[in-house]
Coordinates of C-alpha atoms and ligand atoms in Angstrom, one line a residue:
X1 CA 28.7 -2.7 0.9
X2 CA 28.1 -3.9 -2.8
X3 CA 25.4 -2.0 -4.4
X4 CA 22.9 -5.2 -4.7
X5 CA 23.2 -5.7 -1.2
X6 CA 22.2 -2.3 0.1
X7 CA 18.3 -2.1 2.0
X8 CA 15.4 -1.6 -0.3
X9 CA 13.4 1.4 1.6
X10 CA 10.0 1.3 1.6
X11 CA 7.7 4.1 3.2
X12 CA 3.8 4.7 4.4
X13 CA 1.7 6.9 5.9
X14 CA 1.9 4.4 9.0
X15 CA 2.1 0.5 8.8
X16 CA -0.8 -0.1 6.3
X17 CA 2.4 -0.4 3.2
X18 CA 3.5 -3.5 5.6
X19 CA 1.3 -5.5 3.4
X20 CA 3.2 -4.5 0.0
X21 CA 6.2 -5.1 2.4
X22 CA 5.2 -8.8 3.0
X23 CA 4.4 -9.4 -0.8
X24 CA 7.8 -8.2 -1.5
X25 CA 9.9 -10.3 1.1
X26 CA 8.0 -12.9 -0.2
X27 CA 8.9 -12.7 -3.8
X28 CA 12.5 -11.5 -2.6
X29 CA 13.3 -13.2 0.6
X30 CA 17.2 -12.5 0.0
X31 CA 16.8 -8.7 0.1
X32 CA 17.4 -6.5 2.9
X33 CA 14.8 -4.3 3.6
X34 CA 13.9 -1.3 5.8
X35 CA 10.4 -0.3 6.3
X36 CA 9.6 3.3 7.3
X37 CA 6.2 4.0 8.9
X38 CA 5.2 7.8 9.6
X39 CA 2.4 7.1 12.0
X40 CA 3.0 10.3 13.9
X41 CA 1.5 12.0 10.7
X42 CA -1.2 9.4 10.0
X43 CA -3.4 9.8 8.4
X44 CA -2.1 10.8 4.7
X45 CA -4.6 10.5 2.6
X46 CA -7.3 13.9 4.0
X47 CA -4.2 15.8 4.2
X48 CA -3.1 18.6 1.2
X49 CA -1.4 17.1 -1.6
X50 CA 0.8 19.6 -0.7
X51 CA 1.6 18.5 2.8
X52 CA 1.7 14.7 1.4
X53 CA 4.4 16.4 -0.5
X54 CA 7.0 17.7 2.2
X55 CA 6.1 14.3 4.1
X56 CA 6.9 11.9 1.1
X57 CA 10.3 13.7 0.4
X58 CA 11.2 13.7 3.7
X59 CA 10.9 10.4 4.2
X60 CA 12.7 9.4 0.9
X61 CA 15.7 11.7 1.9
X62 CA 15.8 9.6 5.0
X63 CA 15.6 6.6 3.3
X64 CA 18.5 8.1 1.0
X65 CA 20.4 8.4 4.2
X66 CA 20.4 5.1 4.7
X67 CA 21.7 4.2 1.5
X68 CA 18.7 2.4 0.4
X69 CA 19.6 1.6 -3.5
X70 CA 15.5 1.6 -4.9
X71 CA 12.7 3.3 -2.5
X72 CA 8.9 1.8 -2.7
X73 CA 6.4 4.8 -2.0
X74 CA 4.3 2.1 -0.2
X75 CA 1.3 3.9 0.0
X76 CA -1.9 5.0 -2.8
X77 CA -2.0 8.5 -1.6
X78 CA 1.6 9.7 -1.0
X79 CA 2.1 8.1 -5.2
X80 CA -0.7 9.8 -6.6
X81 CA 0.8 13.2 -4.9
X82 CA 4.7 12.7 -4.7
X83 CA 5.9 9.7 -7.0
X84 CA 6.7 12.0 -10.0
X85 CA 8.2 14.3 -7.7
X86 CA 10.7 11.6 -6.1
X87 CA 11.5 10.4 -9.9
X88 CA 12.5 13.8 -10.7
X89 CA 14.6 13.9 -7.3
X90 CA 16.2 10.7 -7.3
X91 CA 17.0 10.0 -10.9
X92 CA 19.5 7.5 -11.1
X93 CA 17.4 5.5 -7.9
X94 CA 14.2 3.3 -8.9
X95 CA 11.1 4.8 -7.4
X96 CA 8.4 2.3 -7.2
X97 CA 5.1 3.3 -6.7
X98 CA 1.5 1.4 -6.2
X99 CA -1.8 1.9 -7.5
X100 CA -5.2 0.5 -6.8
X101 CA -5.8 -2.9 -8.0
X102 CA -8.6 -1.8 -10.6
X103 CA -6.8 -3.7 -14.0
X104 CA -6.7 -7.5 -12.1
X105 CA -10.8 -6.7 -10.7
X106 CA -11.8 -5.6 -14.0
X107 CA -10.1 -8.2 -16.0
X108 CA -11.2 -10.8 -13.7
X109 CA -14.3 -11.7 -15.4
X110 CA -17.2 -10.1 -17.8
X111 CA -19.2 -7.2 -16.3
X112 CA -20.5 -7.6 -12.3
X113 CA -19.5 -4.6 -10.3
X114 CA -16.3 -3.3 -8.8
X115 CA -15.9 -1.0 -5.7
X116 CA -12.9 0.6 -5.3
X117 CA -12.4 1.8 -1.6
X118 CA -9.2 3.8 -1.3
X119 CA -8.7 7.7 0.7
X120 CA -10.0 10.9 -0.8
X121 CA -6.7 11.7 -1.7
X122 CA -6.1 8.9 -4.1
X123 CA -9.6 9.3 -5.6
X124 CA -9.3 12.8 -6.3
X125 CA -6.0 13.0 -8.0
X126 CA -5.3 13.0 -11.9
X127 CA -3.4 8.9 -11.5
X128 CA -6.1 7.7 -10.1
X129 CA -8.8 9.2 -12.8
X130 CA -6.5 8.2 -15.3
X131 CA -6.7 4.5 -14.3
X132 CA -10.2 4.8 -14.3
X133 CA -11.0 6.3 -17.3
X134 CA -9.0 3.2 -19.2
X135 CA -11.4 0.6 -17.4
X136 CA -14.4 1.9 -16.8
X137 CA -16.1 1.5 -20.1
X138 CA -15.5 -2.3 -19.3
X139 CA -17.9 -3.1 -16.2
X140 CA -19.3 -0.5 -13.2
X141 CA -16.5 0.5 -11.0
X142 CA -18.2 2.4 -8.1
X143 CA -15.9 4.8 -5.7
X144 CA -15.9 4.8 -1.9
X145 CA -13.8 7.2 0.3
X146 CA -13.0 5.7 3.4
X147 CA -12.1 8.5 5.9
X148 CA -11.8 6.7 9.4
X149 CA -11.2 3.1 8.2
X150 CA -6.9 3.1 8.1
X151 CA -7.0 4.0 11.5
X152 CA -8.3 0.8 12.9
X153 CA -5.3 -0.7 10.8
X154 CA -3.1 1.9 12.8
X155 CA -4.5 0.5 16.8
X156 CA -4.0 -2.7 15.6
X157 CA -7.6 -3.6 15.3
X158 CA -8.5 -5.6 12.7
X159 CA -11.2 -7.7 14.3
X160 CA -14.1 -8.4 16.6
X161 CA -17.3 -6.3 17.1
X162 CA -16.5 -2.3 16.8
X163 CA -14.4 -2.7 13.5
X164 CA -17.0 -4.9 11.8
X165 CA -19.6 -2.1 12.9
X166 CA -17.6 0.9 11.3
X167 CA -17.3 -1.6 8.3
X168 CA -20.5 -2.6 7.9
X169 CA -21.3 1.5 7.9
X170 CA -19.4 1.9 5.0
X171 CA -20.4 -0.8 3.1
X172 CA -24.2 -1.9 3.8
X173 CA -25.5 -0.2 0.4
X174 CA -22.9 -2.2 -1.4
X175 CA -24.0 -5.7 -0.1
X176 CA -25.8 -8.0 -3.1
X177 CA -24.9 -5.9 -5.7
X178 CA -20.7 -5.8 -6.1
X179 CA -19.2 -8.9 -6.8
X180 CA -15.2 -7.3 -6.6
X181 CA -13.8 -4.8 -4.3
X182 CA -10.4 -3.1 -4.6
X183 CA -8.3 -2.5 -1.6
X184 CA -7.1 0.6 -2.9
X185 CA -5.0 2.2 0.5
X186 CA -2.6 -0.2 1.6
X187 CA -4.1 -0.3 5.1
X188 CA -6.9 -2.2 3.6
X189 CA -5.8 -5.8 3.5
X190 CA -5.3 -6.4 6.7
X191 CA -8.7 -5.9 7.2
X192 CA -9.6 -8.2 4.6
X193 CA -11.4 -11.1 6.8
X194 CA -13.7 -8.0 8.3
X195 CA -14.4 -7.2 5.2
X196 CA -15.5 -10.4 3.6
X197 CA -17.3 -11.1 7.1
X198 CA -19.1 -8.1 6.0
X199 CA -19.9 -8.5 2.2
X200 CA -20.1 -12.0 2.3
X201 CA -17.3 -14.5 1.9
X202 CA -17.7 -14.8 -1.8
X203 CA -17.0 -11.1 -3.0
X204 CA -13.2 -11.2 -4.6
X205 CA -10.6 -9.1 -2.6
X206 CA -7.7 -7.2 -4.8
X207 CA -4.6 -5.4 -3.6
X208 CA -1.8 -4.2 -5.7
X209 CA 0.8 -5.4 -3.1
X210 CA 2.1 -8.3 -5.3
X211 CA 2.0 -6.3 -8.7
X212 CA 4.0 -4.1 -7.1
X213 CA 6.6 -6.5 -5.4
X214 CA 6.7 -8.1 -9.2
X215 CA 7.9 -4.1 -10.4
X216 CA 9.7 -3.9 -7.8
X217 CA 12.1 -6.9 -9.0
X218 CA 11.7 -6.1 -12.8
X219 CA 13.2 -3.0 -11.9
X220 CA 15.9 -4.4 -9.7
X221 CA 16.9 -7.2 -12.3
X222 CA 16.5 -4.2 -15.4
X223 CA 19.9 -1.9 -13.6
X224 CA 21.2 -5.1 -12.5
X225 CA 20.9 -4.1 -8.6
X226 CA 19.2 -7.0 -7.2
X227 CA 20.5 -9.5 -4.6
X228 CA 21.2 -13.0 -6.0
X229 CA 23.2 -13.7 -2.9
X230 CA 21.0 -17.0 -1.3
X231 CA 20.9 -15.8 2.2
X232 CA 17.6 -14.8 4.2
X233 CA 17.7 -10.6 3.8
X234 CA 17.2 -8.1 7.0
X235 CA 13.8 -6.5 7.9
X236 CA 14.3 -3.7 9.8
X237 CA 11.1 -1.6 10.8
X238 CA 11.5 1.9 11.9
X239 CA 8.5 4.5 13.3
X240 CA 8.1 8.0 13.5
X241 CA 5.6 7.7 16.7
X242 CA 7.2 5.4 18.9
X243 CA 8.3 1.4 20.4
X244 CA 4.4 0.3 20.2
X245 CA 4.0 1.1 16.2
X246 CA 7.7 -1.5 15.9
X247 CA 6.0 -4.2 18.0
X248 CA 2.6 -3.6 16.0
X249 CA 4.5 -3.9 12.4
X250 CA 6.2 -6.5 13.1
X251 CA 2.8 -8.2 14.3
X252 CA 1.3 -7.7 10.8
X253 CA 4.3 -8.7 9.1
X254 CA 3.7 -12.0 10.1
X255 CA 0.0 -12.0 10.6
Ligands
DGL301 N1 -1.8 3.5 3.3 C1 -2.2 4.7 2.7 C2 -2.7 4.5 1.3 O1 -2.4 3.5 0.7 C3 -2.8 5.8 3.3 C4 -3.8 5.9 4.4 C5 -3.8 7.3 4.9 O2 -2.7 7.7 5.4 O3 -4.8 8.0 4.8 O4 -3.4 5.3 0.7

């Protein structure tokens, strides 16, 4: 197999990085893909760093097994802990990573208020203050842990009564007052319409799922690995809990 055909592996705590997935095959509908969800250990993002650790490599060194040619750590929490990590592993292989969407919702328009909902994982680590620190001189950027809200994503629940309750717990001292929220775990936009049902459909939604298709490409075009063959590319989803997680990606993959 040519070296521009080979899969592009993308991995998540579960299938939450199925929505960076769709933004990619969108922008690169000739690629061949595998998507890797590790349900089994769901949820990432109250574990250790250090467990994030061992889970992210093993599931690059699967990936690797494969023969994927560039892996997307499609998930906030396993690239705050393991993305330098997998660059130092996997040198000559582009490591993609995402972040939360914090530069589009600041830049977006003149003061109002962001909230940026992501795990405690990705809040509490170095990338994430980082990011913050350059932006938050430039409107208020408020912080929300979510523990609890990825695993609606994971039963497949993103609708309807009991979702929009455990919402509505999370946000009700938000309402009137934050015009932008960041969907900072990649779980997150699926639930979007719950959300906005929530907050009110005019608060602005951002998820770094297309930034990070559009780094995915420069980097494929930059070591001239990317698939200009004009062909439709293969999806193939794979789960480390079982048959019902495969039916349920491919479910949001088109949803
Ligand atoms: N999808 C994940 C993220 O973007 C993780 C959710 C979790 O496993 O806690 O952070």
């Amino acid at each position: 197999m040519k070296n521009c055909e080979k899969p592009i592996g993308f991995f998540d705590s579960g299938v939450g990085g199925i929505s960076v997935l769709r933004d990619s095959v969108n922008l690169m509908p000739n690629e061949n893909f595998i998507y890797f969800g590790d349900s089994k250990n769901a949820p990432y993002g109250t574990k250790s760093v250090g467990e994030v650790r061992d889970l992210a490599v093993a599931n690059a060194e699967m990936l690797v097994s494969l023969g994927v040619k560039a892996i997307v750590i499609a998930c906030n929490s396993a690239t705050s802990a393991a993305a330098e990590l997998l660059r130092q592993k996997y040198p000559d292989l582009p490591v993609i990573g995402v972040e939360p969407a914090i530069k589009p919702a600041v830049l977006y328009k003149e003061g109002g208020s962001v909230l940026v909902m992501a795990t405690d994982m990705t809040l509490g680590e170095n990338k994430f203050k980082a990011l913050l620190d350059k932006y938050k001189g430039m409107c208020n950027i408020e912080l929300l842990p979510c523990p609890g809200l990825m695993e609606w994503v994971e039963k497949g629940i993103l609708e309807g009564e009991e979702v929009e309750k455990f919402v509505d717990g999370l946000l009700s001292d938000y309402k009137g007052r934050i015009d932008r929220i960041v969907l900072g775990c990649t779980h997150y936009p699926f639930l979007s319409k719950t959300i906005k049902k929530v907050m009110g459909e005019e608060v602005v939604l951002f998820d770094g799922g297309e930034g990070t298709a559009r780094e995915l490409l420069r980097r494929l075009k930059g070591m001239n690995i990317e698939n200009t063959g004009k062909n439709k590319g293969e999806i193939k989803f794979l789960n480390s809990k079982n048959e019902d997680e495969i039916e349920l990606s491919k479910r949001l993959f088109s949803c």
